[in-house]
Amino acid sequence: MTGKAPMTSFQKMRGGDASLDAPLLFKNGRIIDPANRLDLNGDLFIENGRISWVRPSDKESSTVPDDTRTIDLDGRWILPGFIDMHVHLREPGEEYKETIESGSKSAAAGGFCGVACMPNTIPVNDCEAVTSFIKARARNGYCRVYPVGAISKGGKGEALAEFGEMRTAGAVAVSDDGRPVSDSQLMRRALEYCACHNLLLISHSEDLNLSRNGVMNEGPLSTKMGLRGIPRSAEEVMVYRDLSLAEFAKRPVHIAHVSTRESVSLIRRAKAGGCPVTAETAPHYFTLTEDAVEGYNTRAKMSPPLRTGDDVEAIREGLRDGTIDAIATDHAPHSDFEKDVEFEFAANGIIGLETAIPLALALVRDEIFNVTRLVELLSLNPARILGVEGGSLSPGSRADVTVIDPDTEFVYTKEEVVSKSRNSPFLGSELKGRAVLTIVGGRITFCGEEFQR
Amino acid sequence: MAVKQRFDHRHILSLEDLSEADICLILQTAESLKEISERSIKKVPTLRGKTVVNFFFEPSTRTRLSFEIAAKRMSADTFNISASTSSIQKGETLIDTARNIMAMNPDVIIVRHSCAGVPGILADNIDASVINAGDGIHEHPSQCLLDMMTVRQKKGKIDGLTVAIVGDISHSRVAHSNIIGFSKMGAKVRVCGPSTMIPIGIEEMGAKVYGSLEEAIDGVDVVMALRIQKERQKDPLIPSFREYSRFFGITKRNIGAAKPDALIMHPGPMNRGVELDPDLADGPRSVILDQVTNGVAVRMALLYLILGGD
């Protein structure tokens, strides 16, 4: 860690008998809250699980209760709690990769107060029972968990799943992530049917006929490496289909993990025309190119695949100009034995919860966008798109807060990884900036190296 | 150029790794070892006590036999393991299988696999030398070396020649290795085939793309036809063999565009009458069987150089 003194440990913060639910006073932080157009150096007070007040440092502090824990943040950033609207927690069914407990712990370590988990579990989250199971398990977690239900029964792309019942059990959205809906009529009906249950539809836009057999971006590098390619068109034709359906049905669609320049352009044009679309991308799509695959590196194999520098540039521009609304990690844990195999047989996906903040901060340092935009992308917009509470530090709102130290430097090593899986292309990378405190409903769930439920 | 005397590669994974001098050394060594196969007693003791494992995950007749004969002619002990990738995939991982084989202490593992990059994975994980005998649609280095040996024998050189490769360039590891190898040795490489069979960026590997067969083979020194498959993994590439052979088959008529002494090559196995007219395949300009003969010599050279025989 550079510059500042290390964050106080949990034990010290507990301050003797102070309970974990004691009021919290953060002093001398940089408070950035786009929802309230705030960016100031100040203090923030949390009581009874809610934000009590925010005020500039130079003002006389009001009195706080005696049992208040006071933490001097020494200029670190106080932000509305981050929400990752796209993760895979693997439970039920693949607990050897991740569980709701381990995944939510990884989220807390990465500064996330909430995650939306995709339905491609075993069994698929396509009914009330599975959604309820996930919600029940999440009570034992380190962050809020928002289940995303499947669009179709069994994720098979044939018949609509029971949206209403899943909504009742706590689902916030439906998605075909991991198992794209090829049937356009089913997609249309799903979009329309979302309306009566107030659910968001998150589309994994991929034409399986075009991507079939492909294992990396199609281009000169795939030719040179002798790997079958996935053309950008596999994503773009389905992005266009989904935009067209959303426009026609006048129903919102959210495009997951945008990876190509043309997808960004299509979404930009649709937004300009009034189409109710939102979109996300993942840190790897604005950080890495297909070159990361060289040497048959399965840690860089994912779906959609890493693209080219030109695509990375377009995605950064999309994040800057508002075409892309959110940064979501697509945290996709896989065990070593599913990655240490032939490239063509290796599982798709990488873990991402613990590296999102430093990778996004790199764009702030590169002046692609400012800190306010960063908070919109990681907190305010995901909350609004999912329709969940959060995204602001307004007095009275639920105290979900992320505190980050933008200057701390660290090497992301295998030993550092909190997730149950270690499939990250960023292992061994020197990263800058990370979460130091994650507060969910007024309780600290992560502080430095310590966790608390 | 002067042939360098030291070969400092432990593995043969890709033509990309070999310099022009390396290739010259391999070809020169192959030429000198070729004579052994012409003796009545076709065996020398050079690699006695060495163990060579043929680790084939894909069906192969001639490549495996060629490596086996090459090793035996130099007195190495050879063992063959055939495995279907699917059964391996379900059970043991590739690396575990390799480590198990390694525990028996072989000196060279010759590997063929349907996935690109597998020889590199093995090389990274075991102590033996690894020779790539074909990995997916990536490379087939020993095929390229035997093709270059054949061309050099017949033409006396490679530098300055023009080679046309005709067929499914997208899915041919032979084409990929030959584009890299022949370009490296100073030849011009043209590729030609239906546009569904020409991959993006092949120019960046050193090939010039031709849409018409007549233009592609106009004035060339070597015509290499590749085996055609109608579709690969449910991917429709051409409507029929009939239409393919009409537009891209090498025939007695269109071969006239090539130089009169142009060589006709085919890596095998051949679809007679589809990519190549049978009369041409069996005709005086065909060097298809020389390729097979040279295959043994090139593989002897690779084993000899890798095992540091001196």
JSON list of C-alpha atoms in Angstrom, two decimals, chain A residues 51-139:
[
{"chain": "A", "resi": 51, "resn": "ILE", "atom": "CA", "xyz": [-27.54, 6.82, 5.64]},
{"chain": "A", "resi": 52, "resn": "SER", "atom": "CA", "xyz": [-28.21, 9.48, 8.22]},
{"chain": "A", "resi": 53, "resn": "TRP", "atom": "CA", "xyz": [-26.39, 12.47, 6.84]},
{"chain": "A", "resi": 54, "resn": "VAL", "atom": "CA", "xyz": [-23.57, 13.63, 4.60]},
{"chain": "A", "resi": 55, "resn": "ARG", "atom": "CA", "xyz": [-21.72, 16.88, 5.19]},
{"chain": "A", "resi": 56, "resn": "PRO", "atom": "CA", "xyz": [-18.54, 18.70, 4.22]},
{"chain": "A", "resi": 57, "resn": "SER", "atom": "CA", "xyz": [-15.55, 18.22, 6.54]},
{"chain": "A", "resi": 58, "resn": "ASP", "atom": "CA", "xyz": [-15.21, 21.88, 7.32]},
{"chain": "A", "resi": 59, "resn": "LYS", "atom": "CA", "xyz": [-18.66, 22.02, 8.89]},
{"chain": "A", "resi": 60, "resn": "GLU", "atom": "CA", "xyz": [-19.09, 21.52, 12.59]},
{"chain": "A", "resi": 61, "resn": "SER", "atom": "CA", "xyz": [-19.99, 17.88, 13.15]},
{"chain": "A", "resi": 62, "resn": "SER", "atom": "CA", "xyz": [-23.28, 17.24, 14.82]},
{"chain": "A", "resi": 63, "resn": "THR", "atom": "CA", "xyz": [-23.16, 15.09, 17.88]},
{"chain": "A", "resi": 64, "resn": "VAL", "atom": "CA", "xyz": [-23.30, 11.36, 17.34]},
{"chain": "A", "resi": 65, "resn": "PRO", "atom": "CA", "xyz": [-24.29, 8.64, 19.80]},
{"chain": "A", "resi": 66, "resn": "ASP", "atom": "CA", "xyz": [-21.64, 7.44, 22.26]},
{"chain": "A", "resi": 67, "resn": "ASP", "atom": "CA", "xyz": [-21.38, 3.94, 20.82]},
{"chain": "A", "resi": 68, "resn": "THR", "atom": "CA", "xyz": [-20.57, 5.30, 17.34]},
{"chain": "A", "resi": 69, "resn": "ARG", "atom": "CA", "xyz": [-17.53, 3.80, 15.63]},
{"chain": "A", "resi": 70, "resn": "THR", "atom": "CA", "xyz": [-15.59, 6.55, 13.96]},
{"chain": "A", "resi": 71, "resn": "ILE", "atom": "CA", "xyz": [-13.29, 5.75, 11.06]},
{"chain": "A", "resi": 72, "resn": "ASP", "atom": "CA", "xyz": [-10.99, 8.36, 9.59]},
{"chain": "A", "resi": 73, "resn": "LEU", "atom": "CA", "xyz": [-10.78, 7.66, 5.86]},
{"chain": "A", "resi": 74, "resn": "ASP", "atom": "CA", "xyz": [-7.91, 10.03, 5.19]},
{"chain": "A", "resi": 75, "resn": "GLY", "atom": "CA", "xyz": [-9.20, 11.06, 1.77]},
{"chain": "A", "resi": 76, "resn": "ARG", "atom": "CA", "xyz": [-10.33, 7.63, 0.55]},
{"chain": "A", "resi": 77, "resn": "TRP", "atom": "CA", "xyz": [-13.47, 7.61, -1.55]},
{"chain": "A", "resi": 78, "resn": "ILE", "atom": "CA", "xyz": [-16.96, 7.01, -0.13]},
{"chain": "A", "resi": 79, "resn": "LEU", "atom": "CA", "xyz": [-19.30, 5.81, -2.87]},
{"chain": "A", "resi": 80, "resn": "PRO", "atom": "CA", "xyz": [-22.81, 4.45, -3.10]},
{"chain": "A", "resi": 81, "resn": "GLY", "atom": "CA", "xyz": [-22.57, 0.65, -2.91]},
{"chain": "A", "resi": 82, "resn": "PHE", "atom": "CA", "xyz": [-21.46, -1.04, -6.11]},
{"chain": "A", "resi": 83, "resn": "ILE", "atom": "CA", "xyz": [-23.81, -3.50, -7.78]},
{"chain": "A", "resi": 84, "resn": "ASP", "atom": "CA", "xyz": [-22.59, -6.14, -10.22]},
{"chain": "A", "resi": 85, "resn": "MET", "atom": "CA", "xyz": [-25.55, -6.94, -12.40]},
{"chain": "A", "resi": 86, "resn": "HIS", "atom": "CA", "xyz": [-24.00, -10.01, -14.02]},
{"chain": "A", "resi": 87, "resn": "VAL", "atom": "CA", "xyz": [-22.34, -12.81, -12.08]},
{"chain": "A", "resi": 88, "resn": "HIS", "atom": "CA", "xyz": [-22.44, -16.60, -11.94]},
{"chain": "A", "resi": 89, "resn": "LEU", "atom": "CA", "xyz": [-22.54, -17.98, -8.41]},
{"chain": "A", "resi": 90, "resn": "ARG", "atom": "CA", "xyz": [-22.76, -21.64, -9.54]},
{"chain": "A", "resi": 91, "resn": "GLU", "atom": "CA", "xyz": [-25.06, -22.70, -6.71]},
{"chain": "A", "resi": 92, "resn": "PRO", "atom": "CA", "xyz": [-27.06, -24.88, -6.92]},
{"chain": "A", "resi": 93, "resn": "GLY", "atom": "CA", "xyz": [-25.21, -27.58, -8.79]},
{"chain": "A", "resi": 94, "resn": "GLU", "atom": "CA", "xyz": [-21.61, -26.58, -9.28]},
{"chain": "A", "resi": 95, "resn": "GLU", "atom": "CA", "xyz": [-20.53, -25.78, -5.76]},
{"chain": "A", "resi": 96, "resn": "TYR", "atom": "CA", "xyz": [-16.99, -26.93, -6.54]},
{"chain": "A", "resi": 97, "resn": "LYS", "atom": "CA", "xyz": [-16.62, -23.77, -8.65]},
{"chain": "A", "resi": 98, "resn": "GLU", "atom": "CA", "xyz": [-18.33, -21.28, -6.38]},
{"chain": "A", "resi": 99, "resn": "THR", "atom": "CA", "xyz": [-21.11, -21.06, -3.84]},
{"chain": "A", "resi": 100, "resn": "ILE", "atom": "CA", "xyz": [-23.42, -18.23, -2.96]},
{"chain": "A", "resi": 101, "resn": "GLU", "atom": "CA", "xyz": [-21.35, -17.81, 0.17]},
{"chain": "A", "resi": 102, "resn": "SER", "atom": "CA", "xyz": [-17.94, -17.80, -1.54]},
{"chain": "A", "resi": 103, "resn": "GLY", "atom": "CA", "xyz": [-19.18, -15.74, -4.47]},
{"chain": "A", "resi": 104, "resn": "SER", "atom": "CA", "xyz": [-20.75, -13.11, -2.25]},
{"chain": "A", "resi": 105, "resn": "LYS", "atom": "CA", "xyz": [-17.52, -13.03, -0.24]},
{"chain": "A", "resi": 106, "resn": "SER", "atom": "CA", "xyz": [-15.57, -12.43, -3.44]},
{"chain": "A", "resi": 107, "resn": "ALA", "atom": "CA", "xyz": [-18.08, -9.67, -4.25]},
{"chain": "A", "resi": 108, "resn": "ALA", "atom": "CA", "xyz": [-17.58, -8.01, -0.87]},
{"chain": "A", "resi": 109, "resn": "ALA", "atom": "CA", "xyz": [-13.80, -8.21, -1.34]},
{"chain": "A", "resi": 110, "resn": "GLY", "atom": "CA", "xyz": [-14.23, -6.48, -4.67]},
{"chain": "A", "resi": 111, "resn": "GLY", "atom": "CA", "xyz": [-16.35, -3.70, -3.16]},
{"chain": "A", "resi": 112, "resn": "PHE", "atom": "CA", "xyz": [-19.75, -4.96, -4.31]},
{"chain": "A", "resi": 113, "resn": "CYS", "atom": "CA", "xyz": [-22.76, -4.64, -2.04]},
{"chain": "A", "resi": 114, "resn": "GLY", "atom": "CA", "xyz": [-25.04, -6.52, -4.39]},
{"chain": "A", "resi": 115, "resn": "VAL", "atom": "CA", "xyz": [-24.84, -8.97, -7.29]},
{"chain": "A", "resi": 116, "resn": "ALA", "atom": "CA", "xyz": [-27.36, -10.27, -9.79]},
{"chain": "A", "resi": 117, "resn": "CYS", "atom": "CA", "xyz": [-26.77, -13.97, -10.38]},
{"chain": "A", "resi": 118, "resn": "MET", "atom": "CA", "xyz": [-27.47, -15.60, -13.71]},
{"chain": "A", "resi": 119, "resn": "PRO", "atom": "CA", "xyz": [-29.81, -18.57, -14.02]},
{"chain": "A", "resi": 120, "resn": "ASN", "atom": "CA", "xyz": [-27.55, -21.15, -15.68]},
{"chain": "A", "resi": 121, "resn": "THR", "atom": "CA", "xyz": [-27.15, -23.22, -12.53]},
{"chain": "A", "resi": 122, "resn": "ILE", "atom": "CA", "xyz": [-27.95, -26.93, -12.22]},
{"chain": "A", "resi": 123, "resn": "PRO", "atom": "CA", "xyz": [-30.90, -27.11, -12.09]},
{"chain": "A", "resi": 124, "resn": "VAL", "atom": "CA", "xyz": [-31.53, -23.94, -14.07]},
{"chain": "A", "resi": 125, "resn": "ASN", "atom": "CA", "xyz": [-33.19, -21.16, -12.08]},
{"chain": "A", "resi": 126, "resn": "ASP", "atom": "CA", "xyz": [-36.42, -21.38, -14.04]},
{"chain": "A", "resi": 127, "resn": "CYS", "atom": "CA", "xyz": [-38.98, -21.67, -11.22]},
{"chain": "A", "resi": 128, "resn": "GLU", "atom": "CA", "xyz": [-39.99, -20.34, -7.84]},
{"chain": "A", "resi": 129, "resn": "ALA", "atom": "CA", "xyz": [-38.33, -23.21, -5.94]},
{"chain": "A", "resi": 130, "resn": "VAL", "atom": "CA", "xyz": [-34.85, -22.52, -7.29]},
{"chain": "A", "resi": 131, "resn": "THR", "atom": "CA", "xyz": [-35.21, -18.74, -6.92]},
{"chain": "A", "resi": 132, "resn": "SER", "atom": "CA", "xyz": [-36.32, -19.25, -3.31]},
{"chain": "A", "resi": 133, "resn": "PHE", "atom": "CA", "xyz": [-33.40, -21.57, -2.67]},
{"chain": "A", "resi": 134, "resn": "ILE", "atom": "CA", "xyz": [-30.96, -18.91, -3.90]},
{"chain": "A", "resi": 135, "resn": "LYS", "atom": "CA", "xyz": [-32.60, -16.21, -1.79]},
{"chain": "A", "resi": 136, "resn": "ALA", "atom": "CA", "xyz": [-32.48, -18.47, 1.26]},
{"chain": "A", "resi": 137, "resn": "ARG", "atom": "CA", "xyz": [-28.81, -19.24, 0.75]},
{"chain": "A", "resi": 138, "resn": "ALA", "atom": "CA", "xyz": [-28.06, -15.58, 0.21]},
{"chain": "A", "resi": 139, "resn": "ARG", "atom": "CA", "xyz": [-29.18, -14.77, 3.74]}
]
